[in-house]
Coordinates of C-alpha atoms in Angstrom, one line a residue:
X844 CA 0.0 0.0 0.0
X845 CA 1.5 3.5 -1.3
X846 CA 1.5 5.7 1.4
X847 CA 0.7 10.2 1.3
X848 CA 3.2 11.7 0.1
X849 CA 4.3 15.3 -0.2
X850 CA 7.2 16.3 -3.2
X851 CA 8.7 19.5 -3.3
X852 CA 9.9 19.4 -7.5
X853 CA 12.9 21.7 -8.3
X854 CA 11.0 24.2 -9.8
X855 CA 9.2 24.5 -6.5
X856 CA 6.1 22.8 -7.4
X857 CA 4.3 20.9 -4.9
X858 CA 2.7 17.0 -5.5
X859 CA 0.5 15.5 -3.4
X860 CA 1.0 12.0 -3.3
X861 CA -1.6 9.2 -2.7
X862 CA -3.7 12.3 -1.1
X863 CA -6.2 10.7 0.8
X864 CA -10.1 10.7 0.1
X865 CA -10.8 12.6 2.8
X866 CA -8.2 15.7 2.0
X867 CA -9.3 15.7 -1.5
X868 CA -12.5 16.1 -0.5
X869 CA -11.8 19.2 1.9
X870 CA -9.9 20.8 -1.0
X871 CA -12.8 20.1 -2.9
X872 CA -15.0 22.0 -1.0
X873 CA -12.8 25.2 -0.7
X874 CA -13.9 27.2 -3.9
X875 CA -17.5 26.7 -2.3
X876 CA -16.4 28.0 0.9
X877 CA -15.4 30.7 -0.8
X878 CA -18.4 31.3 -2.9
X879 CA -20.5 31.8 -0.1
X880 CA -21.8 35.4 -0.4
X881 CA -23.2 35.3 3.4
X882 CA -22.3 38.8 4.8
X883 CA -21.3 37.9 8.3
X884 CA -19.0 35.6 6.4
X885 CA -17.0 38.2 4.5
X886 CA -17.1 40.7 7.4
X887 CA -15.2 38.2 9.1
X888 CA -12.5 37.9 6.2
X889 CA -12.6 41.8 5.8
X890 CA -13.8 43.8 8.7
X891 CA -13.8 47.5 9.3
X892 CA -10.3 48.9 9.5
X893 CA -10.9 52.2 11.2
X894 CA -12.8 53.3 14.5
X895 CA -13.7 56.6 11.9
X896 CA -16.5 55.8 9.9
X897 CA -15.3 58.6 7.3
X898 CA -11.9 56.9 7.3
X899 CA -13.6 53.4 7.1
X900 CA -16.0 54.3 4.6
X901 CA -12.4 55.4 2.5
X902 CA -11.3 52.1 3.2
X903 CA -14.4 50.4 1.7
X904 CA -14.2 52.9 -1.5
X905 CA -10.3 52.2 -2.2
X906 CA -8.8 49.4 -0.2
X907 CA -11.5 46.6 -0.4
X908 CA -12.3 46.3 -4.1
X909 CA -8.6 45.2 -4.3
X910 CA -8.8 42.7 -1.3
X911 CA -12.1 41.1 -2.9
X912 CA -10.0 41.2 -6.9
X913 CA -7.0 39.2 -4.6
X914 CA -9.4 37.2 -2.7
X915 CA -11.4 36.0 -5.8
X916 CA -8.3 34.8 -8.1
X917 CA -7.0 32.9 -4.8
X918 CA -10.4 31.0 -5.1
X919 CA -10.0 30.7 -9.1
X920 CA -6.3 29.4 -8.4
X921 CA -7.8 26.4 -6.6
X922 CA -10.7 25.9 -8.1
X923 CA -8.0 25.6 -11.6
X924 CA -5.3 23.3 -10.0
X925 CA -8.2 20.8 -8.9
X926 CA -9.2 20.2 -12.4
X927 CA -6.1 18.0 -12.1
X928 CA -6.9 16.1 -9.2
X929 CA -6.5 12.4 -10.8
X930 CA -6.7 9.0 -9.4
X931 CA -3.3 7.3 -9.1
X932 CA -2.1 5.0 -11.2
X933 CA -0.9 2.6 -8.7
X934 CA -1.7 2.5 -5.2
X935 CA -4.4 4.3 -3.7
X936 CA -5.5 7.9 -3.5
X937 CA -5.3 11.1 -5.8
X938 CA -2.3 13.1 -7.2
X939 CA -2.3 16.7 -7.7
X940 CA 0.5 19.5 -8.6
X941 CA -0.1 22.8 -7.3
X942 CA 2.6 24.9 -9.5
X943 CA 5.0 27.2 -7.2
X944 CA 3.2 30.1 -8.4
X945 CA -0.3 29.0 -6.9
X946 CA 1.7 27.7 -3.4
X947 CA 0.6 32.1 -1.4
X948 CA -2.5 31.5 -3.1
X949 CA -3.4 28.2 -1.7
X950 CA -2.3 28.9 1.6
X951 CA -4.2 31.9 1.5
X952 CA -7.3 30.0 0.5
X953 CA -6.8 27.5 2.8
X954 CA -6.9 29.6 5.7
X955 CA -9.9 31.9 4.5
X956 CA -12.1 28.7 4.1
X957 CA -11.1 27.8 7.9
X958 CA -12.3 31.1 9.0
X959 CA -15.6 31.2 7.0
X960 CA -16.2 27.8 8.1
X961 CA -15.4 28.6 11.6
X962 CA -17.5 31.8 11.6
X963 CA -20.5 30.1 9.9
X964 CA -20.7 27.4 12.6
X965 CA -20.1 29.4 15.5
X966 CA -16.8 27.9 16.4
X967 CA -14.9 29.2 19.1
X968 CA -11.2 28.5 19.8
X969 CA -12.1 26.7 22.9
X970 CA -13.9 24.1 20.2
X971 CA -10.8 23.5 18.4
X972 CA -9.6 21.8 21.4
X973 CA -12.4 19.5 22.4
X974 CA -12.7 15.6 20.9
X975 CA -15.4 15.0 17.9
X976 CA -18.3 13.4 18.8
X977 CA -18.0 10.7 16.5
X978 CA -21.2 8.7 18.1
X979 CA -23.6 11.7 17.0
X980 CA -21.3 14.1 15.0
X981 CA -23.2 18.0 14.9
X982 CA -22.5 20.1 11.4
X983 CA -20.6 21.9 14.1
X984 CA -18.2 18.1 14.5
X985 CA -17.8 17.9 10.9
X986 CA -16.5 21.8 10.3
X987 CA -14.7 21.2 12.8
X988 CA -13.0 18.2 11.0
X989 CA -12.5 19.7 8.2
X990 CA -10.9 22.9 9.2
X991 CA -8.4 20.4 11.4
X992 CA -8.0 18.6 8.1
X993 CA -7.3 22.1 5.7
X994 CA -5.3 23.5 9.3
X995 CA -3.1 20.2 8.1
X996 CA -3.2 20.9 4.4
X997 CA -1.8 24.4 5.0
X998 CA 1.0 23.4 7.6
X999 CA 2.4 21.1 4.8
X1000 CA 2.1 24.2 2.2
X1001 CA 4.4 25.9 5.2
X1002 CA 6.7 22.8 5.6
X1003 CA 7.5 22.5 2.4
X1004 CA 9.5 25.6 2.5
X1005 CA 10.7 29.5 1.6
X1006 CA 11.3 29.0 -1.9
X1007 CA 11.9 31.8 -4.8
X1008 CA 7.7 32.1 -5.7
X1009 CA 9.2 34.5 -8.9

């Protein structure tokens, strides 16, 4: 049995190895995360800058239209590198290159679908400490799970490296 595997290629790109089911299907879930047009979600990814509401409403006019532009292609990055998601050839599991290029973008992605799906269950950082309940799991037990499981996605993304990201 092939077990996951994580290559760093020398020109920086990174493939997942016999990627476990369960990851791929976090990472599948990410652009939808992201999708989600839920207010209270985005306040939590971009939330008022200034005590000032003059200054703050300067901040929506010219500062957030370029935050939303950045936040938008880091969602198009993933959603593009998991058209190639495939099936290994031998062993079990899923390959997929994420190109050196995409590497701030995932990681950026990664995070921003832990917080929305942190903020949209009502999970406190007390709850990332407490077991599953895995006899009667909650939708609250299985965001939970997956944020763990993206938290883990993203640690390997900073594992792998400060490379030259040109």
């Amino acid at each position: 049995m092939s077990e996951f595997r994580l290559e760093l290629r020398s020109d920086a790109a990174l493939v997942f190895q016999h990627l476990p089911l369960v990851y791929v299907e976090c990472m599948l879930m990410i652009p939808q995360t992201l999708d989600d047009d839920d207010e209270r979600l985005r306040a939590r990814l971009f939330p008022d800058v200034y005590l000032d509401d003059e200054d703050n409403a300067e901040w929506e006019r010219y500062g957030k239209p370029e935050l939303f532009a950045l936040f938008a292609s880091q969602s198009e990055i993933v959603r593009k590198d998991l058209q190639g998601l495939a099936p290994e050839a031998e062993g079990f599991g899923y390959r997929l290159v994420v190109p050196a290029q995409h590497r701030v973008g995932w990681m950026a992605a990664l995070n921003a679908a832990r917080l929305m799906l942190a903020e949209k269950h009502g999970i406190q950082a007390v709850d990332m400490n407490r077991p599953l309940d895995v006899d009667e799991p909650t939708e609250k037990d299985f965001a939970l799970f997956r944020i763990d499981r993206l938290g883990e996605l993203e640690e390997l993304f900073v594992q792998a490296g400060d490379v030259e990201l040109g």
